[in-house]
Amino acid sequence: MAPVNGTPAPLPGKKRRIGVMTSGGDAPGMNGAVRAIVRMSIAKGCEAYGIYEGYEGLVQGGDLIKQMYWEDVRGWLSEGGTLIGTARCKAFYERPGRLKAAKNMIMAGIDALVIIGGDGSLTGADKFRSEWPSLLKELVDGGEVTAEQVAPFQYLNIVGLVGSIDNDMSSTDATIGCYSSLSRICEAVDYIDATAFSHQRAFVIEVMGRHCGWLALMAGVSTGADFIFIPEKPPAKNWQKQMCNIIAKHRKLGKRKTIVIVAEGAHDLSLNKISPTNVKDLLSNELGLDTRITTLGHVQRGGNACAYDRMLSTLQGVEAVEAVLDATPTTPTPVISIIENKIVRKSLVEAVKATNAVAEAIAAKDFDLAMSLRDAEFSEYHNSYMITTATDQPELTLPTEKHMRIAIIHVGAPAGGMNSATRAAVAYCLTRGHTPIAIHNGFPGLCRHHDDEPLGSVREVKWLDVEGWISKGGSEIGTNRGLPSEDIETTAHCFEIYNFDALFVIGGFEAFTAVSELRKARKEYPSFRIPIVILPATISNNVPGTEYSIGSDTCLNALVQYCDAIKQSASASRRRVFVVETQGGRSGYVATIAGLSIGALAVYTPEEGINIKMLARDIEHLRESFAKDRGQNRAGKLILRNEHASKTYTTEIIANMIREESNGRFESRFAVPGHVQQGGSPSPMDRVRAVRLAVKCIQHLEAFAGKSPDAIVDDQSSVAVVGIKGAKLVFGSMLTLETNETDWKDRRPKDEFWLGLKSIVNTLSGRPKVEDCCPECGKTK
């Protein structure tokens, strides 16, 4: 179609010109969202336009609205901030400013808008959409544009993505940037922790969160802080005494350091501000502690996005384009959210309304309502924090007849978050009156060393033993791949002599296998007729019954950082490809999600395998890609290969094949990060989820207190796996999982939720589809 009086004609069919802008405060991951929106738009046959400097660019127009092409966003995933800029724009708050914005969009031919920002930015966008018909009429009546020019643009579709480090939007569990910000906080507190321990000091740390306490709460959970202050749940009326009592008890138990986290919007029940200085003076004057204040400030906002924010921003960006293409003139403006592990569309108006309702509830001093208006996860984390931060809480102790001896064991390879989960489980047990018992070095440790002198492998655990474990990687009680079947009689004997009432197993597929063996052995060995629950913990994320295993996020962060460094090397020499080998067993989860997070050119997984035609297509794609690169873009290229993707085509062989077939046009190297992928200190996500899931697991076990062995055996949920499936947290019956959902040969679930993400990796990398390539030479048709 020809232009209409200088205005670009609409694209044919359902194809759209999609504008993308970032607004409000910057957040790590915004660039990943822009990249996904631009490339997905192009892949769908649409055009993408970058609107620079937020609403200011929309109002000013001109060079601040530019068409964006595929190569424009190469390398953006690893960049912090927002590369298309953001700025506060007073003009857009007034109708004349919105009138200018509407005209600029019409003149550019843009008929859909994806906005990445906070609640204020998204509210402004929805208002813009609601006014659109009247804005067009006013422009025509004023002679700014003709009726013919506006005819193709009678309605405007807007899609919102929430970019906010505060995670302050209702209707979503996480906003783009929040986990990156939490990572900065945890890293800083971990560093402070060491000096606080050395000098027996107290530190009061102020974090961002003027109206939302998510960062302070999650920092408290993931660093084991002694006390937190958040706007939604102010401390008790006598909070000064309460805080001092808790910290004094911790010191009396032998704790050498004190950490207090204060949200910048913290206040008491009367809405009087609680400042870090208030807290410092109390700790110094009442408890005599050497106390320092650290205000982290904008450090929390900067830096590259963590793996989760890269994945989240990419998937939400893709979904935003799909939402634009699905939209009709009457479709309500959606905001793209994530609930547990599922990307969903929610009503933007309702999400903003619920967000504003939290602030209104706080202003009205209705703090119970404020907590209920946050997502369910927020309240659960708060409850988990409160019940695990101080074990001396008589009001939470169960009656003596319901006290249990709960054994805790790690099985399989180490994974980040194992210690965090153990600490939370021990703290919860002690609070409720249970006896937590650590089994050191897995089932072989139990059988071989349970009666060693002077210290056996079966040990009751005190709070101070685990207090400092929240940020420790690996496994402090030791883990082992050995299974109960290696000596089932001794295992049963040990269960009997130590009188275990319940078993809490933390581990990966070996843990799943071990619990399967214990369940099957219940008929022969009565000591196994106790409730057993598994908390999946493995970097491979291959345990049936869950879409998330603790340790997998730590692994992804370590791998993404490694690949960023590798990519920098590849970029420096410009014409270089790196083939990187990932762990993950026979599950391609790690390779696929890492590929999504770094913008890999191709990902090879065991599920799909590798064949010569696939390699030929990818090598030809590399040739074509480098032929188009005239030197203007120095970004290197990465290919990820799972360690078990092929017995024949190893990582080194693939790198050598690429080098041989390049005809000197580009170079190829291979890299094997190996056990670097297990990570050091667990990521904040693995820490907080470990705490939440561990508490859920012990609550599941204590529900069987007082039941007879026969009643326990008859209840299928007495042997279960805790998991996140879609938008729900569930306990899956081992019997059902073993029978229906487990691929025992390849040690993974039969239906892997992430398999559909492979196509997104390919689409965003520009990897040609099989049907678009010559079957003989691999060239695109």
Coordinates of N, CA and C in Angstrom, one line a residue, residues 33 97 99 134 154 231 263 271 316 360 400 419 436 486 505 509 516 551 611 683 739:
A33 N 14.4 -7.0 27.1 CA 13.0 -6.9 26.6 C 12.9 -6.2 25.3
G97 N 0.5 17.6 25.3 CA 1.6 16.7 25.1 C 1.2 15.4 24.5
L99 N -1.4 15.0 22.7 CA -1.8 15.3 21.3 C -0.6 15.2 20.4
S134 N -10.4 10.4 20.8 CA -10.6 11.9 20.9 C -9.4 12.7 20.5
Q154 N -7.4 3.9 13.6 CA -8.6 4.3 14.4 C -8.5 3.7 15.9
P231 N 7.4 -1.3 54.7 CA 6.2 -0.5 54.8 C 4.9 -1.2 55.0
A263 N 13.9 -0.8 54.8 CA 13.5 -0.2 53.5 C 13.4 1.3 53.6
L271 N 2.8 5.4 61.2 CA 3.3 6.0 60.0 C 4.5 7.0 60.2
Q316 N 8.9 -12.2 28.3 CA 7.8 -11.2 28.4 C 7.8 -10.4 27.1
E360 N -2.9 2.8 49.4 CA -4.0 3.4 50.2 C -4.3 2.7 51.5
T400 N 3.5 -31.2 73.0 CA 4.6 -32.2 73.0 C 4.3 -33.5 72.2
N419 N 22.2 -25.5 51.6 CA 22.4 -25.1 53.0 C 21.4 -24.1 53.4
P436 N 15.5 -31.5 64.9 CA 16.1 -31.7 63.6 C 17.4 -32.5 63.7
E486 N 22.2 -49.8 48.2 CA 23.5 -50.3 48.4 C 23.7 -51.1 49.7
V505 N 14.5 -34.9 52.5 CA 15.5 -35.2 51.5 C 15.7 -34.0 50.6
F509 N 18.1 -35.9 41.0 CA 17.5 -37.2 40.5 C 17.9 -38.4 41.4
S516 N 12.3 -43.2 46.0 CA 11.6 -44.3 45.4 C 11.9 -45.6 46.0
G551 N 19.2 -24.4 43.1 CA 20.6 -24.6 42.5 C 20.6 -24.3 41.0
N611 N 22.8 -33.9 14.5 CA 23.1 -34.7 13.3 C 23.9 -33.8 12.3
S683 N 22.5 -18.1 44.5 CA 21.9 -16.8 44.1 C 20.7 -16.5 45.0
T739 N 5.4 -43.6 38.3 CA 4.6 -44.4 37.3 C 4.4 -43.6 36.0

